[in-house]
């Protein structure tokens, strides 16, 4: 039963964070400050990714190299996003 409560709590937290991401987009931060909105959405996405990887994909018990592959993917995402932001502005 404790696992069910933990997973339900994580699900609710993921739902709240996803709602916050939509809120960042809806309140107009994208028009006023693109970099602020990008930073907020990226930070919230990172939190969600860590929660999903840590609790639902059981990354804790995987070899450390799998964690490094995940981090490499995130660095790639950041590089592509920064490169794309220069072409948008």
Coordinates of N, CA and C in Angstrom, one line a residue:
X1 N 0.8 -1.2 0.0 CA 0.0 0.0 0.0 C 0.9 1.3 0.0
X2 N 2.0 1.2 0.6 CA 2.9 2.4 0.7 C 3.4 2.8 -0.7
X3 N 3.6 1.7 -1.6 CA 4.0 2.0 -3.0 C 2.9 2.7 -3.7
X4 N 1.7 2.3 -3.5 CA 0.6 3.0 -4.2 C 0.5 4.4 -3.8
X5 N 0.6 4.7 -2.5 CA 0.6 6.1 -2.1 C 1.7 6.9 -2.7
X6 N 2.9 6.3 -2.7 CA 4.1 7.0 -3.3 C 3.8 7.3 -4.8
X7 N 3.4 6.3 -5.5 CA 3.2 6.5 -6.9 C 2.0 7.5 -7.2
X8 N 1.0 7.5 -6.4 CA -0.1 8.4 -6.5 C 0.4 9.8 -6.2
X9 N 1.2 10.0 -5.2 CA 1.8 11.3 -4.9 C 2.7 11.8 -6.0
X10 N 3.5 10.9 -6.6 CA 4.3 11.3 -7.7 C 3.5 11.7 -9.0
X11 N 2.4 10.9 -9.2 CA 1.5 11.2 -10.3 C 0.9 12.6 -10.1
X12 N 0.4 12.9 -9.0 CA -0.2 14.2 -8.7 C 0.9 15.3 -8.9
X13 N 2.1 15.1 -8.4 CA 3.1 16.1 -8.5 C 3.5 16.3 -10.0
X14 N 3.5 15.3 -10.8 CA 3.8 15.4 -12.3 C 2.6 16.2 -12.9
X15 N 1.4 15.9 -12.5 CA 0.2 16.6 -13.1 C 0.3 18.1 -12.7
X16 N 0.7 18.4 -11.5 CA 0.7 19.8 -11.1 C 1.8 20.5 -11.9
X17 N 3.0 19.9 -12.0 CA 4.1 20.5 -12.8 C 3.7 20.7 -14.2
X18 N 3.0 19.7 -14.8 CA 2.6 19.9 -16.2 C 1.6 21.0 -16.4
X19 N 0.7 21.2 -15.4 CA -0.2 22.3 -15.4 C 0.5 23.6 -15.2
X20 N 1.6 23.6 -14.4 CA 2.4 24.8 -14.3 C 3.0 25.2 -15.6
X21 N 3.5 24.2 -16.4 CA 4.1 24.5 -17.7 C 3.1 25.1 -18.6
X22 N 1.9 24.6 -18.6 CA 0.9 25.1 -19.5 C 0.6 26.6 -19.0
X23 N 0.6 26.8 -17.7 CA 0.3 28.1 -17.2 C 1.4 29.1 -17.6
X24 N 2.6 28.7 -17.6 CA 3.7 29.6 -18.1 C 3.4 30.0 -19.5
X25 N 3.0 29.1 -20.3 CA 2.7 29.4 -21.7 C 1.4 30.3 -21.8
X26 N 0.4 30.0 -21.0 CA -0.9 30.8 -21.1 C -0.8 32.2 -20.6
X27 N 0.0 32.4 -19.6 CA 0.0 33.8 -19.0 C 0.7 34.8 -19.8
X28 N 1.3 34.4 -20.9 CA 1.9 35.3 -21.8 C 3.4 35.6 -21.5
X29 N 4.1 34.7 -20.8 CA 5.5 34.9 -20.6 C 6.3 34.8 -21.9
X30 N 5.7 34.0 -22.8 CA 6.5 33.7 -24.0 C 6.6 35.0 -24.9
X31 N 5.6 35.9 -24.8 CA 5.6 37.2 -25.6 C 6.5 38.2 -24.9
X32 N 6.5 38.2 -23.5 CA 7.2 39.2 -22.8 C 8.7 38.9 -22.7
X33 N 9.0 37.6 -22.3 CA 10.4 37.2 -22.1 C 10.6 35.8 -22.5
X34 N 11.0 35.6 -23.7 CA 11.2 34.3 -24.2 C 12.2 33.5 -23.4
X35 N 13.3 34.1 -23.0 CA 14.3 33.3 -22.2 C 13.8 32.9 -20.8
X36 N 13.0 33.8 -20.2 CA 12.4 33.5 -18.9 C 11.5 32.3 -19.0
X37 N 10.6 32.3 -20.0 CA 9.7 31.2 -20.2 C 10.4 29.9 -20.6
X38 N 11.4 30.0 -21.4 CA 12.2 28.9 -21.8 C 12.9 28.3 -20.5
X39 N 13.5 29.1 -19.7 CA 14.1 28.7 -18.5 C 13.2 28.0 -17.5
X40 N 12.0 28.6 -17.3 CA 11.0 28.0 -16.4 C 10.5 26.6 -17.0
X41 N 10.2 26.6 -18.2 CA 9.7 25.3 -18.8 C 10.8 24.3 -18.8
X42 N 12.0 24.6 -19.1 CA 13.1 23.7 -19.0 C 13.4 23.2 -17.6
X43 N 13.3 24.0 -16.6 CA 13.5 23.6 -15.2 C 12.4 22.7 -14.8
X44 N 11.2 23.0 -15.1 CA 10.1 22.1 -14.8 C 10.1 20.8 -15.5
X45 N 10.6 20.8 -16.8 CA 10.7 19.6 -17.5 C 11.8 18.7 -16.9
X46 N 12.9 19.3 -16.4 CA 14.0 18.6 -15.8 C 13.5 17.9 -14.5
X47 N 12.7 18.7 -13.7 CA 12.2 18.1 -12.5 C 11.3 16.9 -12.8
X48 N 10.5 17.0 -13.8 CA 9.6 15.9 -14.2 C 10.4 14.7 -14.7
X49 N 11.4 15.0 -15.5 CA 12.2 13.9 -16.0 C 13.0 13.1 -14.9
X50 N 13.5 13.9 -13.9 CA 14.1 13.2 -12.8 C 13.2 12.4 -12.0
X51 N 12.0 12.9 -11.8 CA 10.9 12.1 -11.1 C 10.5 10.9 -11.8
X52 N 10.3 11.0 -13.1 CA 9.9 9.8 -13.9 C 11.1 8.8 -13.9
X53 N 12.3 9.2 -14.2 CA 13.4 8.3 -14.2 C 13.7 7.7 -12.9
X54 N 13.6 8.5 -11.8 CA 13.9 8.0 -10.5 C 12.9 7.0 -9.9
X55 N 11.6 7.2 -10.2 CA 10.6 6.5 -9.5 C 9.9 5.5 -10.5
X56 N 9.6 5.8 -11.7 CA 8.9 4.9 -12.6 C 9.8 4.1 -13.4
X57 N 11.0 4.5 -13.7 CA 11.9 3.7 -14.5 C 13.0 3.1 -13.6
X58 N 13.0 3.3 -12.4 CA 13.9 2.7 -11.4 C 15.3 2.9 -11.8
X59 N 15.7 4.1 -12.1 CA 17.0 4.5 -12.5 C 18.0 4.3 -11.4
X60 N 17.5 4.3 -10.1 CA 18.4 4.1 -9.0 C 19.1 2.8 -9.0
X61 N 18.5 1.8 -9.5 CA 19.1 0.4 -9.5 C 19.9 0.1 -10.8
X62 N 19.9 1.1 -11.7 CA 20.6 0.8 -13.0 C 22.1 1.2 -12.8
X63 N 23.0 0.7 -13.7 CA 24.4 1.1 -13.7 C 24.5 2.6 -13.9
X64 N 25.5 3.1 -13.3 CA 25.8 4.6 -13.4 C 25.9 5.1 -14.9
X65 N 26.3 4.2 -15.8 CA 26.5 4.6 -17.2 C 25.1 5.0 -17.8
X66 N 24.0 4.4 -17.4 CA 22.7 4.7 -17.9 C 22.4 6.1 -17.5
X67 N 22.7 6.5 -16.3 CA 22.5 7.9 -15.8 C 23.2 8.9 -16.7
X68 N 24.5 8.5 -17.0 CA 25.3 9.4 -17.9 C 24.7 9.6 -19.2
X69 N 24.1 8.5 -19.8 CA 23.4 8.6 -21.1 C 22.2 9.5 -21.0
X70 N 21.5 9.4 -19.9 CA 20.3 10.3 -19.7 C 20.8 11.8 -19.7
X71 N 21.9 12.0 -18.9 CA 22.4 13.4 -18.8 C 22.9 13.9 -20.1
X72 N 23.5 13.0 -20.9 CA 24.0 13.4 -22.2 C 22.9 13.8 -23.1
X73 N 21.7 13.1 -23.0 CA 20.6 13.5 -23.8 C 20.0 14.8 -23.4
X74 N 20.1 15.1 -22.1 CA 19.6 16.4 -21.6 C 20.6 17.5 -22.1
X75 N 21.9 17.3 -22.1 CA 22.8 18.3 -22.6 C 22.6 18.5 -24.1
X76 N 22.3 17.5 -24.8 CA 22.0 17.6 -26.2 C 20.7 18.5 -26.5
X77 N 19.7 18.2 -25.6 CA 18.5 19.0 -25.7 C 18.8 20.5 -25.4
X78 N 19.6 20.8 -24.4 CA 19.9 22.2 -24.1 C 20.7 22.8 -25.3
X79 N 21.6 22.1 -25.9 CA 22.4 22.7 -27.0 C 21.5 23.0 -28.2
X80 N 20.6 22.1 -28.5 CA 19.7 22.3 -29.6 C 18.7 23.4 -29.3
X81 N 18.2 23.5 -28.1 CA 17.3 24.6 -27.7 C 18.0 25.9 -27.8
X82 N 19.2 26.0 -27.3 CA 19.9 27.3 -27.3 C 20.2 27.7 -28.8
X83 N 20.6 26.7 -29.6 CA 20.9 27.0 -31.0 C 19.6 27.5 -31.7
X84 N 18.5 26.8 -31.4 CA 17.2 27.2 -32.0 C 16.7 28.6 -31.5
X85 N 17.0 28.9 -30.3 CA 16.6 30.2 -29.8 C 17.3 31.4 -30.5
X86 N 18.5 31.2 -31.0 CA 19.2 32.2 -31.7 C 18.5 32.5 -33.0
X87 N 18.0 31.5 -33.6 CA 17.3 31.7 -34.9 C 15.9 32.3 -34.8
X88 N 15.3 32.2 -33.6 CA 14.0 32.7 -33.4 C 14.0 34.2 -33.1
X89 N 15.0 34.6 -32.4 CA 15.1 36.1 -32.0 C 15.6 36.9 -33.1

